[in-house]
Amino acid sequence: MSIRGDERRAELGEFLKARRAQVSPEDVGLPPGSRRRTPGLRREELAQLAGVGVTWYTWLEQGRPINVSGQVLDAVARTLGLTVPERAHLYRLAEATPLRTKPSICADELVLTEILAALDPLPAVITNTRFDIIQPNQAFSDLFHDWHTLPCVHKNLLWCIITEPLARKQLLNYDTEVPYLVARLRSAYGEHVGEQDWEVDLARLRKLSPEFEELWSRHEVADCVPRPRHIVHPVAGELHLTVTELAVPAHPDLLLFVDTPADELTRERLPLTRRELEPAGA
């Protein structure tokens, strides 16, 4: 029995408990009751609704090494009302689908550099699934010009946003961007449970940021979707962009994020600092 297997099953149990707590009895046609000590469904209620044994489901939440079929997982997922990314996360944690094979070689850095340069003046950055910055293009660096009050040592998109005091002021949609990134991180974590670099990094961020700790405890997961980025640039002023996430061919553990203008004024302000723009309001 591997340590990583134990940790994966423990993560599965925490995910199921978090999702179960969000399903009210009324959601599934049960009377609310007046003596519930915790929110959401009881284990026995969920087991009955999903058509599985109470003991078996209890063991599943407790992280015991039991066999789990796709059919049973589907029944649990339907009862919990899981979304598509949540269902995929459930399967990964239960190891009911094949684990993705990691690439044996890294993507060619020269090729990535050329791709990123070709996207200019659109801001673009390549990260891994933990959001560590692998390589940005110049336009991306310009977009986050003067973002840090202190030298950036972590080189990670989520760390940069959640630990930087200026982030809430400069990233206008901070309150939607950070929960989304944490949910994407949780989705990726399903394939890396127990890996030392992931566990150490997460432990540090949870200790450093109560906000991250609270978001992480929700066990929310998300698929990649185009999303808005509204940012105040120190030279160009307010910018409205759409962030699109693309896969990097032949390297499934890398992601390419590209910002495209969401309105004509933002389009006119690209490229940013290299076009000698007058400061906003001048």
Tab-separated table of C-alpha atoms in Angstrom, residues 15-270:
chain	number	residue	atom	x	y	z
A	15	PHE	CA	-13.925	15.964	-1.381
A	16	LEU	CA	-17.010	13.781	-0.880
A	17	LYS	CA	-17.678	15.229	2.583
A	18	ALA	CA	-17.352	18.782	1.259
A	19	ARG	CA	-19.753	18.111	-1.608
A	20	ARG	CA	-22.212	16.215	0.633
A	21	ALA	CA	-22.354	19.192	2.992
A	22	GLN	CA	-23.556	21.369	0.110
A	23	VAL	CA	-26.596	19.210	-0.752
A	24	SER	CA	-29.590	20.056	1.391
A	25	PRO	CA	-32.309	17.468	2.095
A	26	GLU	CA	-34.777	19.657	0.217
A	27	ASP	CA	-32.549	19.462	-2.892
A	28	VAL	CA	-33.191	15.711	-3.131
A	29	GLY	CA	-36.790	15.635	-1.929
A	30	LEU	CA	-36.171	14.797	1.732
A	31	PRO	CA	-37.767	16.593	4.701
A	32	PRO	CA	-35.361	19.118	6.253
A	33	GLY	CA	-35.584	17.746	9.794
A	34	SER	CA	-34.941	19.767	12.928
A	35	ARG	CA	-32.113	17.915	14.685
A	36	ARG	CA	-29.283	18.063	12.147
A	37	ARG	CA	-25.920	18.823	13.702
A	38	THR	CA	-24.157	19.460	10.386
A	39	PRO	CA	-25.260	20.971	7.067
A	40	GLY	CA	-26.087	18.839	4.077
A	41	LEU	CA	-27.041	15.199	3.725
A	42	ARG	CA	-26.211	12.504	6.230
A	43	ARG	CA	-24.048	9.647	4.984
A	44	GLU	CA	-26.897	7.163	5.256
A	45	GLU	CA	-29.182	9.460	3.257
A	46	LEU	CA	-26.677	9.820	0.446
A	47	ALA	CA	-25.993	6.076	0.411
A	48	GLN	CA	-29.716	5.305	0.190
A	49	LEU	CA	-30.294	7.825	-2.592
A	50	ALA	CA	-27.297	6.512	-4.553
A	51	GLY	CA	-28.297	2.891	-4.023
A	52	VAL	CA	-25.095	1.855	-2.258
A	53	GLY	CA	-24.432	0.344	1.160
A	54	VAL	CA	-24.053	2.723	4.089
A	55	THR	CA	-20.993	0.857	5.367
A	56	TRP	CA	-19.378	0.896	1.919
A	57	TYR	CA	-19.976	4.627	1.468
A	58	THR	CA	-18.679	5.345	4.982
A	59	TRP	CA	-15.496	3.461	4.153
A	60	LEU	CA	-15.194	5.468	0.941
A	61	GLU	CA	-15.310	8.753	2.879
A	62	GLN	CA	-12.896	7.358	5.443
A	63	GLY	CA	-10.332	6.656	2.732
A	64	ARG	CA	-10.281	2.905	3.144
A	65	PRO	CA	-8.762	0.804	0.314
A	66	ILE	CA	-11.956	-0.542	-1.244
A	67	ASN	CA	-12.822	-1.328	-4.841
A	68	VAL	CA	-14.826	1.384	-6.572
A	69	SER	CA	-16.668	0.812	-9.847
A	70	GLY	CA	-17.523	3.463	-12.375
A	71	GLN	CA	-21.204	2.605	-12.063
A	72	VAL	CA	-21.204	3.261	-8.324
A	73	LEU	CA	-19.222	6.480	-8.731
A	74	ASP	CA	-21.770	7.647	-11.304
A	75	ALA	CA	-24.580	7.022	-8.817
A	76	VAL	CA	-22.784	8.988	-6.109
A	77	ALA	CA	-21.985	11.799	-8.565
A	78	ARG	CA	-25.617	12.044	-9.686
A	79	THR	CA	-26.848	12.183	-6.098
A	80	LEU	CA	-24.373	14.911	-5.230
A	81	GLY	CA	-25.245	16.807	-8.410
A	82	LEU	CA	-21.592	17.027	-9.445
A	83	THR	CA	-20.621	19.165	-12.408
A	84	VAL	CA	-18.546	17.732	-15.260
A	85	PRO	CA	-15.184	18.889	-13.799
A	86	GLU	CA	-16.224	17.700	-10.324
A	87	ARG	CA	-17.150	14.281	-11.724
A	88	ALA	CA	-13.781	14.034	-13.502
A	89	HIS	CA	-12.051	15.026	-10.253
A	90	LEU	CA	-13.970	12.298	-8.391
A	91	TYR	CA	-12.847	9.684	-10.916
A	92	ARG	CA	-9.219	10.784	-10.725
A	93	LEU	CA	-9.151	10.588	-6.952
A	94	ALA	CA	-10.852	7.186	-6.979
A	95	GLU	CA	-8.386	6.020	-9.640
A	96	ALA	CA	-11.331	4.806	-11.687
A	97	THR	CA	-9.840	6.235	-14.880
A	98	PRO	CA	-6.310	5.723	-16.221
A	99	LEU	CA	-3.800	8.203	-14.892
A	100	ARG	CA	-2.368	10.491	-17.532
A	101	THR	CA	1.084	9.462	-18.656
A	102	LYS	CA	3.632	12.126	-17.929
A	103	PRO	CA	5.878	13.175	-20.825
A	104	SER	CA	9.406	11.836	-20.763
A	105	ILE	CA	10.955	15.013	-22.168
A	106	CYS	CA	10.360	18.715	-21.671
A	107	ALA	CA	8.987	20.913	-24.400
A	108	ASP	CA	11.660	22.567	-26.553
A	109	GLU	CA	12.378	25.931	-24.950
A	110	LEU	CA	13.362	27.553	-28.240
A	111	VAL	CA	10.068	26.527	-29.833
A	112	LEU	CA	8.095	27.871	-26.861
A	113	THR	CA	10.015	31.140	-27.003
A	114	GLU	CA	9.177	31.537	-30.683
A	115	ILE	CA	5.496	30.774	-30.126
A	116	LEU	CA	5.264	33.278	-27.291
A	117	ALA	CA	7.073	35.965	-29.285
A	118	ALA	CA	4.748	35.400	-32.249
A	119	LEU	CA	1.723	36.113	-30.044
A	120	ASP	CA	3.007	39.590	-29.158
A	121	PRO	CA	1.438	42.135	-28.578
A	122	LEU	CA	-1.007	39.748	-26.892
A	123	PRO	CA	0.133	38.960	-23.338
A	124	ALA	CA	0.874	35.240	-23.064
A	125	VAL	CA	2.517	32.951	-20.527
A	126	ILE	CA	3.276	29.241	-20.243
A	127	THR	CA	2.797	27.620	-16.842
A	128	ASN	CA	2.541	24.130	-15.459
A	129	THR	CA	-0.710	22.892	-13.919
A	130	ARG	CA	0.380	24.298	-10.540
A	131	PHE	CA	0.607	27.741	-12.218
A	132	ASP	CA	4.384	28.013	-11.832
A	133	ILE	CA	5.495	30.460	-14.524
A	134	ILE	CA	7.636	28.611	-17.059
A	135	GLN	CA	8.008	31.441	-19.552
A	136	PRO	CA	6.165	34.709	-20.274
A	137	ASN	CA	6.426	36.840	-23.388
A	138	GLN	CA	7.341	40.513	-23.156
A	139	ALA	CA	3.707	41.606	-23.449
A	140	PHE	CA	2.767	39.522	-20.391
A	141	SER	CA	5.613	41.071	-18.408
A	142	ASP	CA	4.412	44.504	-19.540
A	143	LEU	CA	0.854	43.700	-18.424
A	144	PHE	CA	2.027	43.058	-14.880
A	145	HIS	CA	4.511	45.922	-14.905
A	146	ASP	CA	5.130	47.239	-11.369
A	147	TRP	CA	2.785	44.570	-9.993
A	148	HIS	CA	5.039	43.617	-7.081
A	149	THR	CA	5.915	45.837	-4.150
A	150	LEU	CA	8.691	43.345	-3.328
A	151	PRO	CA	10.869	41.241	-5.657
A	152	CYS	CA	8.904	38.258	-6.998
A	153	VAL	CA	10.537	35.087	-5.682
A	154	HIS	CA	7.804	32.491	-6.157
A	155	LYS	CA	7.169	32.936	-9.921
A	156	ASN	CA	3.653	31.507	-9.691
A	157	LEU	CA	0.435	33.084	-10.998
A	158	LEU	CA	-1.654	32.203	-7.956
A	159	TRP	CA	1.048	33.169	-5.457
A	160	CYS	CA	1.563	36.487	-7.263
A	161	ILE	CA	-2.111	37.339	-6.978
A	162	ILE	CA	-2.977	36.038	-3.530
A	163	THR	CA	0.121	37.272	-1.653
A	164	GLU	CA	0.661	40.644	-3.344
A	165	PRO	CA	-0.900	43.586	-1.430
A	166	LEU	CA	-1.498	45.530	-4.665
A	167	ALA	CA	-3.446	42.706	-6.308
A	168	ARG	CA	-6.902	43.697	-5.067
A	169	LYS	CA	-6.368	47.244	-6.278
A	170	GLN	CA	-4.954	46.388	-9.705
A	171	LEU	CA	-6.908	43.216	-10.537
A	172	LEU	CA	-10.459	44.523	-10.599
A	173	ASN	CA	-12.083	41.074	-10.778
A	174	TYR	CA	-9.916	39.631	-8.003
A	175	ASP	CA	-12.933	38.153	-6.190
A	176	THR	CA	-13.796	35.889	-9.140
A	177	GLU	CA	-10.288	35.195	-10.454
A	178	VAL	CA	-8.790	33.833	-7.234
A	179	PRO	CA	-11.564	31.285	-6.443
A	180	TYR	CA	-11.407	30.122	-10.075
A	181	LEU	CA	-7.628	29.611	-9.961
A	182	VAL	CA	-7.890	27.721	-6.674
A	183	ALA	CA	-10.592	25.466	-8.171
A	184	ARG	CA	-8.389	24.826	-11.220
A	185	LEU	CA	-5.488	24.040	-8.888
A	186	ARG	CA	-7.658	21.586	-6.958
A	187	SER	CA	-8.577	19.852	-10.234
A	188	ALA	CA	-4.920	19.455	-11.160
A	189	TYR	CA	-4.047	18.310	-7.638
A	190	GLY	CA	-6.165	15.200	-8.180
A	191	GLU	CA	-3.342	13.807	-10.317
A	192	HIS	CA	-0.559	14.873	-7.937
A	193	VAL	CA	-1.832	13.913	-4.486
A	194	GLY	CA	1.113	12.902	-2.308
A	195	GLU	CA	3.807	14.345	-4.558
A	196	GLN	CA	6.301	16.119	-2.335
A	197	ASP	CA	6.700	19.323	-4.351
A	198	TRP	CA	2.924	19.774	-4.529
A	199	GLU	CA	2.332	18.971	-0.877
A	200	VAL	CA	5.107	21.266	0.374
A	201	ASP	CA	3.983	24.125	-1.865
A	202	LEU	CA	0.345	23.799	-0.821
A	203	ALA	CA	1.250	23.586	2.868
A	204	ARG	CA	3.282	26.799	2.602
A	205	LEU	CA	0.504	28.695	0.846
A	206	ARG	CA	-2.175	27.435	3.245
A	207	LYS	CA	-0.085	28.618	6.193
A	208	LEU	CA	0.752	31.930	4.559
A	209	SER	CA	-2.733	32.856	3.314
A	210	PRO	CA	-5.924	32.334	5.367
A	211	GLU	CA	-7.822	33.296	2.209
A	212	PHE	CA	-6.259	30.443	0.265
A	213	GLU	CA	-6.835	28.050	3.184
A	214	GLU	CA	-10.540	28.895	3.202
A	215	LEU	CA	-10.900	28.528	-0.574
A	216	TRP	CA	-8.900	25.298	-0.600
A	217	SER	CA	-11.110	23.795	2.109
A	218	ARG	CA	-14.160	24.137	-0.152
A	219	HIS	CA	-12.880	21.351	-2.443
A	220	GLU	CA	-14.246	23.170	-5.485
A	221	VAL	CA	-12.964	22.098	-8.904
A	222	ALA	CA	-13.280	23.699	-12.323
A	223	ASP	CA	-12.512	23.103	-15.976
A	224	CYS	CA	-10.720	25.683	-18.084
A	225	VAL	CA	-13.078	28.316	-19.500
A	226	PRO	CA	-12.431	31.675	-21.167
A	227	ARG	CA	-12.744	34.295	-18.470
A	228	PRO	CA	-12.480	38.073	-18.072
A	229	ARG	CA	-9.459	39.876	-16.704
A	230	HIS	CA	-9.994	43.507	-15.720
A	231	ILE	CA	-6.753	45.119	-14.692
A	232	VAL	CA	-5.476	48.623	-13.978
A	233	HIS	CA	-2.128	49.103	-15.749
A	234	PRO	CA	0.171	51.840	-14.385
A	235	VAL	CA	0.734	53.313	-17.861
A	236	ALA	CA	-2.183	52.224	-20.054
A	237	GLY	CA	-4.889	52.561	-17.436
A	238	GLU	CA	-7.883	50.229	-17.202
A	239	LEU	CA	-7.725	47.197	-19.505
A	240	HIS	CA	-10.429	44.656	-20.242
A	241	LEU	CA	-9.153	41.319	-21.504
A	242	THR	CA	-10.330	37.758	-22.070
A	243	VAL	CA	-8.043	35.007	-20.804
A	244	THR	CA	-7.975	31.858	-22.933
A	245	GLU	CA	-6.231	28.688	-21.795
A	246	LEU	CA	-4.677	26.426	-24.429
A	247	ALA	CA	-2.919	23.081	-24.215
A	248	VAL	CA	0.742	22.848	-25.207
A	249	PRO	CA	1.138	20.124	-27.865
A	250	ALA	CA	3.023	17.016	-26.735
A	251	HIS	CA	3.292	18.317	-23.179
A	252	PRO	CA	0.036	17.818	-21.222
A	253	ASP	CA	1.437	19.218	-17.970
A	254	LEU	CA	1.910	22.680	-19.497
A	255	LEU	CA	-0.687	25.380	-20.135
A	256	LEU	CA	-0.623	28.414	-22.404
A	257	PHE	CA	-2.593	31.447	-21.223
A	258	VAL	CA	-3.288	34.210	-23.756
A	259	ASP	CA	-4.956	37.565	-23.017
A	260	THR	CA	-6.974	39.077	-25.879
A	261	PRO	CA	-8.659	42.513	-25.871
A	262	ALA	CA	-12.302	42.480	-24.825
A	263	ASP	CA	-12.983	45.951	-26.238
A	264	GLU	CA	-11.566	48.329	-28.841
A	265	LEU	CA	-10.034	50.727	-26.336
A	266	THR	CA	-7.958	47.921	-24.839
A	267	ARG	CA	-6.971	46.802	-28.343
A	268	GLU	CA	-5.757	50.314	-29.158
A	269	ARG	CA	-3.605	50.326	-26.025
A	270	LEU	CA	-1.573	47.304	-27.129
